[in-house]
């Protein structure tokens, strides 16, 4: 197996993309440390995945909890090769409607947590002269939807963070960001279910993607594990869009919008 006896730490690893990624790491021979605030989901993941997985309840936006959990994982498995900064939340607001508390929460979970985990993981990777950090950003790092100001800002920040990690700690440590489109996770389902018309919002999510479907958690997990493996050792500091074509076209045709080539409105208004 490609990653035999390597150790991966995954934040937000008890559900969704994090859990799917943990399963793929285990399939490839690695051992896995999961950090998550959801103790019920973490306990179920532990029962499901067995002794090659360790679960530690932790709020990864808090310094002491991150440091303690990483030290516990190192004590358990003896090394740390991969860090997957996957923990994240989503809220909806613009610059006027977003409260200061919501802004702080978004930045703490989506950005500060990645910083703290890297801060305490990197020294151990440096001792091995080897390591990979994967930051789970978003298609919203490149495109922007209305009323997602704080989320878009937080995910865009992860791209700069990734570049800085690559520059400051290469060549021994590689850092890559992945930018998924909409993925079928508990987080996404909560967003749909809380909408006024859940079915319509779900369909809109599908229609925005050129592939006319949303992603599966395991599709994102496969890419994360691939980036950590020995077939991807010449990539660092990059952002990879894994988004089903989200954002590379404007929905609808020219004809649908009443704009025809050769007319005064040959470009989208």
C-alpha positions as semicolon CSV with decimal commas, in nm:
position;residue;x (nm);y (nm);z (nm)
1;X;0,000;0,000;0,000
2;X;0,127;0,342;-0,105
3;X;0,120;0,515;0,234
4;X;0,203;0,223;0,460
5;X;0,257;0,334;0,822
6;X;0,240;0,705;0,741
7;X;0,023;0,914;0,975
8;X;-0,237;1,171;0,867
9;X;-0,410;1,423;1,091
10;X;-0,751;1,541;0,966
11;X;-0,948;1,823;1,123
12;X;-1,325;1,802;1,098
13;X;-1,263;1,435;1,029
14;X;-1,570;1,277;1,185
15;X;-1,808;1,345;0,895
16;X;-1,830;1,441;0,530
17;X;-1,510;1,507;0,337
18;X;-1,295;1,450;0,645
19;X;-1,435;1,105;0,718
20;X;-1,419;0,999;0,353
21;X;-1,056;1,113;0,343
22;X;-0,977;0,916;0,658
23;X;-1,119;0,600;0,503
24;X;-0,905;0,643;0,190
25;X;-0,588;0,707;0,392
26;X;-0,657;0,386;0,584
27;X;-0,715;0,197;0,261
28;X;-0,371;0,310;0,143
29;X;-0,204;0,182;0,459
30;X;-0,177;0,503;0,659
31;X;-0,291;0,560;1,016
32;X;-0,522;0,849;1,092
33;X;-0,575;1,104;1,369
34;X;-0,915;1,274;1,363
35;X;-0,991;1,600;1,542
36;X;-1,353;1,711;1,566
37;X;-1,593;1,882;1,805
38;X;-1,867;1,627;1,728
39;X;-1,796;1,359;1,986
40;X;-2,088;1,139;1,880
41;X;-1,974;1,128;1,518
42;X;-1,615;1,084;1,630
43;X;-1,708;0,786;1,847
44;X;-1,898;0,626;1,559
45;X;-1,604;0,684;1,326
46;X;-1,371;0,520;1,578
47;X;-1,595;0,212;1,601
48;X;-1,616;0,195;1,224
49;X;-1,250;0,251;1,139
50;X;-1,077;0,059;1,417
51;X;-0,744;0,076;1,592
52;X;-0,553;0,244;1,311
53;X;-0,759;0,558;1,376
54;X;-0,741;0,778;1,685
55;X;-1,009;1,033;1,766
56;X;-0,957;1,338;1,985
57;X;-1,236;1,588;2,060
58;X;-1,095;1,933;1,992
59;X;-1,200;2,282;1,896
60;X;-0,926;2,353;1,645
61;X;-0,967;2,729;1,682
62;X;-0,827;2,705;2,037
63;X;-0,452;2,692;2,082
64;X;-0,440;2,468;2,388
65;X;-0,679;2,212;2,242
66;X;-0,489;2,190;1,913
67;X;-0,153;2,154;2,083
68;X;-0,282;1,893;2,325
69;X;-0,454;1,686;2,056
70;X;-0,152;1,687;1,826
71;X;0,078;1,583;2,110
72;X;-0,163;1,303;2,203
73;X;-0,174;1,180;1,844
74;X;0,205;1,185;1,820
75;X;0,233;0,996;2,146
76;X;-0,008;0,735;2,011
77;X;0,137;0,686;1,663
78;X;0,490;0,822;1,694
79;X;0,499;1,043;1,387
80;X;0,303;1,289;1,172
81;X;0,335;1,297;0,794
82;X;0,022;1,468;0,662
83;X;-0,201;1,747;0,789
84;X;-0,541;1,798;0,628
85;X;-0,698;2,126;0,738
86;X;-1,055;2,033;0,657
87;X;-1,259;2,179;0,945
88;X;-1,487;2,457;0,829
89;X;-1,824;2,623;0,864
90;X;-2,048;2,823;0,632
91;X;-2,279;3,116;0,707
92;X;-2,465;3,360;0,485
93;X;-2,425;3,737;0,506
94;X;-2,295;4,046;0,330
95;X;-2,073;4,320;0,468
96;X;-2,371;4,494;0,629
97;X;-2,568;4,199;0,762
98;X;-2,266;4,004;0,892
99;X;-2,222;4,056;1,263
100;X;-1,884;4,093;1,424
101;X;-1,946;3,769;1,613
102;X;-2,020;3,581;1,290
103;X;-1,711;3,726;1,122
104;X;-1,491;3,621;1,413
105;X;-1,641;3,272;1,420
106;X;-1,586;3,226;1,046
107;X;-1,225;3,341;1,061
108;X;-1,153;3,137;1,372
109;X;-1,280;2,808;1,231
110;X;-1,190;2,848;0,863
111;X;-0,856;3,031;0,890
112;X;-0,716;3,050;1,242
113;X;-0,764;2,676;1,293
114;X;-0,555;2,597;0,984
115;X;-0,282;2,828;1,115
116;X;-0,281;2,669;1,461
117;X;-0,270;2,313;1,329
118;X;0,015;2,398;1,094
119;X;0,198;2,583;1,372
120;X;0,208;2,275;1,593
121;X;0,239;2,010;1,319
122;X;0,523;2,161;1,118
123;X;0,800;2,121;1,380
124;X;0,735;1,747;1,391
125;X;0,739;1,725;1,010
126;X;1,066;1,917;1,007
127;X;1,224;1,658;1,233
128;X;1,145;1,400;0,965
129;X;1,245;1,642;0,683
130;X;0,922;1,547;0,513
131;X;0,554;1,637;0,527
132;X;0,249;1,752;0,333
133;X;-0,017;2,003;0,435
134;X;-0,348;2,009;0,248
135;X;-0,577;2,306;0,306
136;X;-0,940;2,252;0,205
137;X;-1,043;2,584;0,054
138;X;-1,338;2,622;-0,186
139;X;-1,445;2,713;-0,537
140;X;-1,555;3,031;-0,358
141;X;-1,184;3,114;-0,332
142;X;-1,209;3,208;-0,703
143;X;-1,572;3,300;-0,759
144;X;-1,819;3,474;-0,532
145;X;-2,188;3,423;-0,464
146;X;-2,412;3,681;-0,303
147;X;-2,445;3,684;0,075
148;X;-2,135;3,473;0,130
149;X;-1,890;3,754;0,206
150;X;-1,733;3,614;0,521
151;X;-1,713;3,257;0,389
152;X;-1,560;3,368;0,058
153;X;-1,308;3,585;0,241
154;X;-1,206;3,301;0,471
155;X;-1,159;3,050;0,190
156;X;-0,966;3,299;-0,021
157;X;-0,733;3,354;0,273
158;X;-0,640;2,986;0,268
159;X;-0,483;3,025;-0,076
160;X;-0,238;3,287;0,051
161;X;-0,174;3,076;0,359
162;X;-0,093;2,778;0,136
163;X;0,155;2,975;-0,071
164;X;0,326;3,106;0,241
165;X;0,361;2,758;0,389
166;X;0,513;2,630;0,066
167;X;0,765;2,914;0,051
168;X;0,862;2,916;0,417
169;X;0,894;2,541;0,473
170;X;0,990;2,395;0,135
171;X;1,149;2,189;0,009
172;X;1,095;1,944;0,292
173;X;0,727;2,028;0,343
174;X;0,480;2,068;0,058
175;X;0,155;2,263;0,087
176;X;-0,141;2,244;-0,151
177;X;-0,494;2,385;-0,140
178;X;-0,790;2,206;-0,291
179;X;-1,099;2,401;-0,388
180;X;-1,412;2,187;-0,411
181;X;-1,743;2,291;-0,559
182;X;-2,061;2,186;-0,383
183;X;-2,017;1,849;-0,214
184;X;-2,286;1,627;-0,062
185;X;-2,191;1,666;0,305
186;X;-2,389;1,719;0,626
187;X;-2,286;2,086;0,609
188;X;-2,435;2,125;0,260
189;X;-2,750;1,934;0,352
190;X;-2,805;2,158;0,652
191;X;-2,780;2,460;0,424
192;X;-3,035;2,318;0,181
193;X;-3,275;2,208;0,452
194;X;-3,269;2,549;0,619
195;X;-3,364;2,727;0,296
196;X;-3,719;2,842;0,228
197;X;-3,741;2,598;-0,063
198;X;-3,488;2,317;0,004
199;X;-3,566;2,127;-0,317
200;X;-3,518;2,434;-0,534
201;X;-3,191;2,528;-0,364
202;X;-3,062;2,174;-0,401
203;X;-3,148;2,174;-0,772
204;X;-2,983;2,512;-0,817
205;X;-2,667;2,372;-0,657
206;X;-2,670;2,091;-0,912
207;X;-2,738;2,316;-1,210
208;X;-2,445;2,549;-1,133
209;X;-2,201;2,268;-1,210
210;X;-2,119;2,181;-1,571
211;X;-2,124;1,811;-1,479
212;X;-2,484;1,861;-1,357
213;X;-2,427;1,699;-1,023
214;X;-2,263;1,783;-0,696
215;X;-1,948;1,618;-0,571
216;X;-1,917;1,314;-0,349
217;X;-1,699;1,333;-0,036
218;X;-1,487;1,042;-0,153
219;X;-1,401;1,227;-0,476
220;X;-1,244;1,505;-0,272
221;X;-1,079;1,251;-0,040
222;X;-0,918;1,069;-0,332
223;X;-0,756;1,391;-0,448
224;X;-0,631;1,475;-0,099
225;X;-0,468;1,136;-0,058
226;X;-0,322;1,150;-0,410
227;X;-0,162;1,488;-0,332
228;X;0,002;1,335;-0,026
229;X;0,146;1,041;-0,217
230;X;0,469;0,980;-0,405
231;X;0,310;1,044;-0,745
232;X;0,264;1,413;-0,666
233;X;0,597;1,517;-0,518
234;X;0,662;1,808;-0,761
235;X;0,358;2,012;-0,659
236;X;0,353;2,275;-0,389
237;X;0,197;2,614;-0,326
238;X;-0,083;2,549;-0,573
239;X;-0,462;2,564;-0,557
240;X;-0,648;2,286;-0,734
241;X;-1,009;2,338;-0,841
242;X;-1,208;2,019;-0,797
243;X;-1,545;2,172;-0,868
244;X;-1,734;1,993;-1,145
245;X;-1,690;2,295;-1,369
246;X;-1,851;2,538;-1,127
247;X;-1,770;2,895;-1,219
248;X;-1,617;2,857;-1,566
249;X;-1,937;2,952;-1,750
250;X;-2,233;3,183;-1,704
251;X;-2,561;2,987;-1,669
252;X;-2,779;3,005;-1,978
253;X;-2,698;3,065;-2,344
254;X;-2,655;3,392;-2,532
255;X;-2,995;3,336;-2,692
256;X;-3,157;3,281;-2,351
257;X;-3,042;3,627;-2,248
258;X;-3,161;3,798;-2,565
259;X;-2,804;3,867;-2,679
260;X;-2,706;3,766;-3,031
261;X;-2,362;3,767;-3,195
262;X;-2,317;4,072;-3,412
263;X;-2,567;4,283;-3,223
264;X;-2,494;4,568;-2,989
265;X;-2,554;4,322;-2,704
266;X;-2,315;4,052;-2,823
267;X;-2,154;4,047;-2,479
268;X;-2,336;3,960;-2,160
269;X;-2,491;4,264;-2,000
